[in-house]
Coordinates of C-alpha atoms and ligand atoms in Angstrom, one line a residue:
S1 CA 6.2 -19.4 -8.4
T2 CA 2.9 -20.9 -7.0
M3 CA 2.0 -19.6 -3.6
L4 CA -1.3 -21.5 -3.4
E5 CA -2.3 -24.7 -4.7
V6 CA -5.8 -26.2 -4.2
S7 CA -6.3 -29.7 -5.6
G8 CA -9.5 -31.6 -5.8
L9 CA -10.9 -29.8 -2.8
S10 CA -14.4 -30.8 -1.5
H11 CA -16.4 -29.9 1.7
R12 CA -19.5 -31.4 2.7
Y13 CA -21.3 -30.2 5.8
G14 CA -23.2 -32.7 7.9
T15 CA -23.8 -36.3 7.2
G16 CA -26.4 -38.6 5.9
D17 CA -29.7 -36.9 4.8
A18 CA -28.6 -33.7 6.2
A19 CA -25.3 -33.8 4.3
H20 CA -24.8 -30.7 1.9
V21 CA -22.0 -30.4 -0.3
A22 CA -20.7 -27.0 -0.5
V23 CA -17.6 -27.4 -2.6
R24 CA -16.9 -30.2 -4.9
D25 CA -13.7 -31.1 -6.5
L26 CA -12.1 -27.6 -6.9
S27 CA -8.5 -27.2 -8.4
F28 CA -6.7 -24.1 -9.1
E29 CA -3.3 -22.4 -8.4
V30 CA -2.6 -18.8 -7.5
A31 CA 1.0 -17.6 -8.4
A32 CA 3.0 -15.7 -5.8
G33 CA 2.1 -11.9 -5.7
Q34 CA -1.2 -12.4 -7.7
L35 CA -4.2 -10.8 -6.7
A36 CA -6.9 -13.3 -7.7
C37 CA -10.7 -12.6 -7.1
I38 CA -13.3 -15.2 -6.5
V39 CA -16.8 -14.3 -7.6
G40 CA -20.0 -16.6 -7.6
P41 CA -23.7 -16.2 -6.6
S42 CA -24.6 -16.1 -2.8
G43 CA -24.4 -19.6 -1.2
C44 CA -22.3 -21.2 -3.9
G45 CA -19.6 -22.0 -1.4
K46 CA -17.0 -19.0 -1.4
S47 CA -17.0 -18.7 2.3
T48 CA -16.6 -22.4 2.8
L49 CA -13.8 -22.4 0.1
L50 CA -11.8 -19.8 1.8
R51 CA -12.2 -21.3 5.3
A52 CA -10.9 -24.6 4.0
I53 CA -7.8 -22.8 2.4
A54 CA -7.3 -21.1 5.7
G55 CA -7.2 -24.5 7.6
L56 CA -10.3 -23.5 9.6
L57 CA -12.3 -26.5 8.1
P58 CA -11.0 -29.8 7.4
P59 CA -11.8 -30.7 3.7
T60 CA -13.6 -33.8 3.1
A61 CA -11.3 -34.4 0.0
G62 CA -8.4 -32.9 -1.5
T63 CA -5.5 -30.7 -0.3
V64 CA -4.3 -27.2 0.0
S65 CA -0.8 -26.4 -0.2
L66 CA 1.1 -23.1 0.5
H67 CA 4.5 -22.8 -1.0
G68 CA 4.4 -26.4 -1.6
D69 CA 3.7 -27.4 1.9
R70 CA 0.5 -29.1 2.6
V71 CA -1.8 -27.2 4.9
T72 CA -3.0 -29.2 8.0
G73 CA -3.7 -26.5 10.6
V74 CA -3.8 -22.7 10.5
P75 CA -0.6 -21.6 8.8
D76 CA 1.3 -18.8 10.4
D77 CA 2.0 -16.9 7.1
L78 CA -1.5 -16.5 6.3
A79 CA -4.0 -13.9 7.5
V80 CA -7.8 -13.9 6.9
V81 CA -10.3 -11.0 6.9
F82 CA -13.9 -12.2 7.5
Q83 CA -16.9 -10.5 6.3
D84 CA -18.6 -10.5 9.9
Y85 CA -16.6 -8.0 11.7
S86 CA -18.8 -8.3 14.7
R87 CA -17.3 -11.8 15.5
S88 CA -13.7 -11.2 14.4
L89 CA -12.3 -8.9 17.1
F90 CA -11.8 -9.9 20.8
P91 CA -14.4 -7.3 22.7
W92 CA -12.4 -7.3 25.8
L93 CA -9.1 -6.0 24.1
S94 CA -8.3 -2.7 22.9
V95 CA -8.2 -1.8 19.3
G96 CA -4.3 -1.7 19.5
K97 CA -4.1 -4.9 21.3
N98 CA -6.4 -6.6 18.7
V99 CA -4.2 -5.5 16.0
E100 CA -1.0 -6.6 17.8
F101 CA -2.6 -9.8 18.8
P102 CA -1.2 -12.1 15.7
L103 CA 2.3 -10.6 16.3
R104 CA 2.7 -12.2 19.7
W105 CA 3.8 -15.3 18.0
S106 CA 6.4 -13.5 15.9
K107 CA 9.9 -12.6 17.1
L108 CA 9.1 -8.9 17.1
D109 CA 9.9 -7.2 20.3
K110 CA 6.9 -5.2 22.0
A111 CA 8.0 -1.9 20.7
T112 CA 8.1 -3.2 17.2
R113 CA 4.7 -4.9 17.4
R114 CA 3.2 -1.6 18.8
T115 CA 4.7 0.4 15.9
R116 CA 3.5 -2.3 13.3
A117 CA 0.0 -2.1 14.9
R118 CA 0.1 1.9 14.8
E119 CA 1.2 1.9 11.2
A120 CA -1.4 -0.7 10.1
L121 CA -4.2 1.3 11.8
S122 CA -2.9 4.5 10.0
A123 CA -3.0 2.7 6.7
V124 CA -6.6 1.8 7.1
G125 CA -7.2 5.5 8.0
L126 CA -7.7 5.0 11.7
S127 CA -4.9 6.7 13.7
G128 CA -5.4 7.4 17.4
V129 CA -7.9 4.8 18.0
E130 CA -5.4 2.4 19.6
G131 CA -6.9 2.7 23.2
K132 CA -10.5 2.3 22.2
L133 CA -12.6 -0.8 22.6
P134 CA -14.0 -2.4 19.5
W135 CA -17.5 -1.5 20.3
Q136 CA -16.8 2.1 20.6
L137 CA -16.3 2.0 17.0
S138 CA -18.8 1.8 13.9
G139 CA -19.2 -1.4 12.2
G140 CA -17.2 -0.1 9.2
M141 CA -14.5 1.1 11.5
Q142 CA -14.4 -2.3 13.2
Q143 CA -13.9 -4.0 9.9
R144 CA -11.1 -1.6 9.1
V145 CA -9.5 -2.7 12.3
S146 CA -9.8 -6.3 11.1
I147 CA -8.1 -5.4 8.0
A148 CA -5.4 -3.5 9.9
R149 CA -4.8 -6.8 12.0
A150 CA -4.4 -8.8 8.8
L151 CA -1.8 -6.4 7.4
A152 CA 0.1 -5.8 10.6
S153 CA 1.3 -9.6 10.3
R154 CA 2.6 -8.9 6.8
P155 CA 1.3 -12.4 5.6
A156 CA 2.6 -14.0 2.5
L157 CA -1.1 -14.9 1.6
L158 CA -4.1 -12.9 2.6
L159 CA -7.5 -14.4 2.3
M160 CA -10.4 -11.8 2.4
D161 CA -14.2 -12.7 2.4
E162 CA -16.2 -9.7 1.2
P163 CA -13.9 -7.5 3.2
F164 CA -15.5 -4.2 2.0
A165 CA -19.2 -5.2 2.6
S166 CA -19.7 -3.1 5.6
V167 CA -17.6 0.2 4.7
D168 CA -18.9 3.3 3.0
A169 CA -18.1 3.9 -0.7
Q170 CA -15.2 6.4 -0.3
T171 CA -13.6 4.1 2.5
R172 CA -14.1 1.2 0.0
F173 CA -12.1 3.0 -2.6
D174 CA -9.4 4.0 -0.1
L175 CA -9.0 0.3 1.1
E176 CA -9.1 -1.1 -2.4
D177 CA -6.0 1.2 -3.2
L178 CA -4.4 0.2 -0.1
L179 CA -4.8 -3.5 -0.9
R180 CA -3.1 -2.8 -4.3
R181 CA -0.2 -1.0 -2.7
V182 CA 0.1 -3.9 -0.4
Q183 CA 0.3 -6.3 -3.2
T184 CA 2.7 -4.3 -5.2
E185 CA 5.0 -3.0 -2.6
Q186 CA 5.0 -6.1 -0.3
G187 CA 4.5 -8.8 -3.0
T188 CA 1.5 -10.1 -0.9
T189 CA -0.5 -12.7 -2.5
V190 CA -4.2 -12.0 -2.2
L191 CA -7.4 -14.3 -2.6
L192 CA -10.4 -12.1 -2.3
V193 CA -14.1 -13.2 -2.4
T194 CA -16.6 -10.7 -3.5
H195 CA -20.0 -10.8 -5.1
D196 CA -19.3 -7.6 -6.9
I197 CA -18.0 -8.3 -10.5
D198 CA -16.9 -4.5 -10.9
E199 CA -14.8 -4.8 -7.9
S200 CA -13.3 -8.2 -9.0
V201 CA -12.3 -6.7 -12.5
Y202 CA -11.1 -3.4 -11.0
L203 CA -9.0 -4.7 -8.3
G204 CA -7.8 -8.3 -9.5
D205 CA -5.3 -9.6 -11.8
R206 CA -7.5 -12.6 -12.4
V207 CA -11.2 -13.4 -11.8
L208 CA -12.2 -17.1 -10.9
V209 CA -15.9 -17.3 -11.4
L210 CA -17.7 -20.1 -9.6
S211 CA -21.0 -21.8 -10.4
K212 CA -24.1 -22.2 -8.3
S213 CA -23.7 -24.7 -5.4
P214 CA -21.6 -26.8 -5.1
A215 CA -19.1 -24.3 -6.2
H216 CA -17.0 -25.3 -9.2
I217 CA -15.1 -23.1 -11.5
V218 CA -16.8 -22.0 -14.6
A219 CA -14.3 -19.4 -15.8
D220 CA -10.9 -18.2 -15.0
L221 CA -10.2 -14.8 -16.6
P222 CA -7.1 -12.7 -16.6
V223 CA -8.3 -9.0 -16.0
G224 CA -6.6 -5.9 -15.1
L225 CA -4.2 -3.6 -17.0
P226 CA -0.7 -4.7 -18.1
A227 CA 2.0 -3.2 -15.9
Q228 CA 2.6 0.4 -17.2
Ligands
ADP301 P1 -21.9 -14.5 1.4 O1 -21.9 -14.7 -0.1 O2 -20.5 -14.2 1.9 O3 -22.7 -15.6 2.1 P2 -24.3 -13.2 1.8 O4 -24.9 -14.0 0.9 O5 -24.5 -13.2 3.2 O6 -22.7 -13.1 1.4 O7 -24.6 -11.6 1.2 C1 -23.8 -10.5 2.1 C2 -24.5 -9.2 1.7 O8 -24.5 -8.9 0.4 C3 -26.1 -9.3 2.1 O9 -26.6 -8.1 2.7 C4 -26.7 -9.6 0.7 O10 -28.0 -9.2 0.6 C5 -25.7 -8.9 -0.3 N1 -25.8 -9.6 -1.4 C6 -25.5 -10.9 -1.7 N2 -25.4 -11.2 -3.2 C7 -25.4 -10.0 -3.7 C8 -25.5 -9.5 -5.0 N3 -25.3 -10.4 -6.1 N4 -25.7 -8.2 -5.4 C9 -25.8 -7.2 -4.4 N5 -25.8 -7.8 -3.0 C10 -25.6 -8.9 -2.8
ADP302 P1 -21.0 -18.2 -0.1 O1 -20.0 -17.7 0.7 O2 -20.8 -18.4 -1.4 O3 -22.3 -17.3 0.2 P2 -21.1 -20.5 1.8 O4 -19.8 -21.3 1.7 O5 -21.2 -19.6 3.1 O6 -21.4 -19.7 0.3 O7 -22.1 -21.6 1.8 C1 -22.2 -22.7 0.8 C2 -23.4 -23.6 1.2 O8 -23.1 -24.2 2.4 C3 -24.8 -22.9 1.4 O9 -25.7 -23.5 0.9 C4 -24.9 -22.7 2.9 O10 -26.1 -22.7 3.4 C5 -24.1 -24.0 3.4 N1 -23.5 -23.9 4.7 C6 -22.6 -22.9 5.0 N2 -22.1 -23.0 6.2 C7 -22.9 -24.2 6.8 C8 -22.8 -24.9 8.0 N3 -22.1 -24.5 9.0 N4 -23.5 -26.1 8.0 C9 -24.4 -26.5 6.9 N5 -24.4 -25.8 5.8 C10 -23.7 -24.7 5.7

């Protein structure tokens, strides 16, 4: 079944002479459970596309639907990991509270929320840092906390914008493995933006290649190995 449907999506920043079309008339679908990567040159509109899908930017044209329902605000079964960890965590909340934060709107009781947060932190290789404040961790660790927060809510759709840009090579491999396990074991649909073609081919089931700005799809490639 289709998890995500993007139809005729455009986004323009500004108006008049200052107007800049970042995304023009993009259409594609992502099947439930698929890990789709988006690659394209820097500045082509990848982040804009992801933010529009997440309901964080209103599209100037077109629609985004999640399991058939048109997205108008920020959907609650969707989680986003941004590239910029320095702006994604609440600085006044402990790491544990940051990871638990999106679960406030769930029906889970307090103890379960805490367990979820602990498990998610452990999954990204960060056990025992619940009580620290974000600034007490390195940039790469803060990025892993952002990933843990996204995983803790067990979203149906996980949107990731260059999520591994700030972590070291070994951690990156570990997180790529984790992402694949999340996809196969929990059936999470993933849309991952990267400028690393190697990563997209290694990690994805599919690679959408975007053109220079304004972004449009120049190739839609099945990649990855058939199931063993
Ligand atoms: P975004 O595409 O999300 O806007 P940026 O253009 O800000 O990302 O790039 C993020 C980081 O990746 C920067 O440090 C930039 O120098 C680097 N970068 C961007 N494009 C490439 C590329 N094709 N190969 C290697 N590094 C790149
Ligand atoms: P990518 O993620 O592929 O690097 P972005 O989506 O970040 O691309 O940006 C696409 C284009 O839109 C770029 O030319 C960028 O300069 C422009 N842009 C991004 N954010 C804004 C903004 N808030 N206002 C105006 N232009 C923007």
